[in-house]
Short mmCIF file of C-alpha atoms in Angstrom, two decimals:
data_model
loop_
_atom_site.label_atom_id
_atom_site.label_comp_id
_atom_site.label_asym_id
_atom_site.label_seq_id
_atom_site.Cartn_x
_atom_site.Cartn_y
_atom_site.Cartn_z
CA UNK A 1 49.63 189.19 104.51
CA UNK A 2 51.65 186.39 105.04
CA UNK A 3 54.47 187.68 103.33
CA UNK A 4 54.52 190.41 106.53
CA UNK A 5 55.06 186.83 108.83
CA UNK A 6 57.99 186.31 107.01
CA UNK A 7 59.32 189.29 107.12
CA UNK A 8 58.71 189.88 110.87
CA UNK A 9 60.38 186.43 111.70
CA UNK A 10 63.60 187.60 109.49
CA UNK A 11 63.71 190.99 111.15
CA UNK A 12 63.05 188.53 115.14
CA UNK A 13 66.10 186.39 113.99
CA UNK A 14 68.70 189.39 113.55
CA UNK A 15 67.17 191.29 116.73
CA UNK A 16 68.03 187.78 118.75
CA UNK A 17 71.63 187.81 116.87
CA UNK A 18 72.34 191.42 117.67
CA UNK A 19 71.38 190.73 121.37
CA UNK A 20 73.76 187.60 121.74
CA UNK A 21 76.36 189.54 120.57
CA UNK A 22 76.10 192.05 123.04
CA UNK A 23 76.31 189.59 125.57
CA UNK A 24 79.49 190.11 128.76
CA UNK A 25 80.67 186.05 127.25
CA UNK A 26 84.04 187.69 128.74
CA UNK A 27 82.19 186.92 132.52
CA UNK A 28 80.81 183.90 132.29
CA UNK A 29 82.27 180.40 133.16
CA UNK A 30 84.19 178.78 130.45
CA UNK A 31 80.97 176.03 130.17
CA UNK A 32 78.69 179.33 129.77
CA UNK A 33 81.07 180.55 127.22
CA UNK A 34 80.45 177.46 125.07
CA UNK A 35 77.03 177.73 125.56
CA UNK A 36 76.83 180.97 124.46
CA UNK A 37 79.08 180.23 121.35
CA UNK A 38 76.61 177.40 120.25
CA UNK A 39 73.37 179.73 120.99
CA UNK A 40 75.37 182.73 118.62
CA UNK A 41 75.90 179.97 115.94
CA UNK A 42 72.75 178.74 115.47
CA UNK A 43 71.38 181.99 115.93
CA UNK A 44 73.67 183.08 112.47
CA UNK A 45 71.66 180.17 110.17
CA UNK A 46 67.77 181.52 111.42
CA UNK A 47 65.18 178.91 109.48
CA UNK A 48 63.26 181.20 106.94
CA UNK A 49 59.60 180.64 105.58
CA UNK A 50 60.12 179.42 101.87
CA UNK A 51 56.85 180.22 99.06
CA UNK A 52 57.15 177.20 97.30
CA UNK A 53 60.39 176.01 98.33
CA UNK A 54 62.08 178.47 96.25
CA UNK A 55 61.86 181.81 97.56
CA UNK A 56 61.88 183.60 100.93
CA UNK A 57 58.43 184.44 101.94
CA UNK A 58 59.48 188.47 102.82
CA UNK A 59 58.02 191.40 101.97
CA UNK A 60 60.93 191.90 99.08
CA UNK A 61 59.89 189.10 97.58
CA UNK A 62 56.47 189.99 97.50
CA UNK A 63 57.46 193.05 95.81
CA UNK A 64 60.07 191.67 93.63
CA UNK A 65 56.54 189.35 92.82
CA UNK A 66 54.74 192.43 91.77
CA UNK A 67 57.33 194.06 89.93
CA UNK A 68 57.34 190.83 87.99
CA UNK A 69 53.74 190.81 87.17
CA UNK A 70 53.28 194.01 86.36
CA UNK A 71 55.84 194.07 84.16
CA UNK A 72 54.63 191.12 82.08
CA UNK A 73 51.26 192.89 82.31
CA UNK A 74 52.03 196.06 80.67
CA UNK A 75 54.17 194.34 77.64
CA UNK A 76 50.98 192.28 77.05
CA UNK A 77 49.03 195.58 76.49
CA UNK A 78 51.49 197.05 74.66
CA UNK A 79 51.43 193.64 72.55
CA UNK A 80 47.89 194.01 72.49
CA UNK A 81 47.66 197.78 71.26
CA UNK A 82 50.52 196.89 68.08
#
């Protein structure tokens, strides 16, 4: 489940990005401009959840997780049945 709060808060990051983007800079004051220019670049290095330090906490690492497991699973059998 918590690999869904990671995922949303990836997905809230871009949608924040995209939106400062599409903001008129061309119309504001020169010290609105700059605002806006620091605002887009932190908004282009979001802070991500990490599982253990090492990983994004997303849903494709969850499944990339799986994938894993299942994988090592399914030689063991086959170790298993030989």
């Amino acid at each position: 489940m918590c690999f869904i709060l990671g995922t949303t808060l990836e997905r809230c990051s871009e949608e924040i990005e995209y939106e400062i983007y599409n903001i008129s800079w061309y119309n504001l004051s020169v010290s609105q401009q700059k605002v806006v220019r620091l605002i887009l670049m932190q908004s282009q290095q979001p802070n991500q959840m990490m599982l253990a330090g090492v990983m994004p906490l997303s849903v494709a690492t969850a499944l990339q997780i799986t994938k894993t497991l299942y994988s090592t699973f399914m030689m063991m059998v086959e170790f298993i049945k030989n």
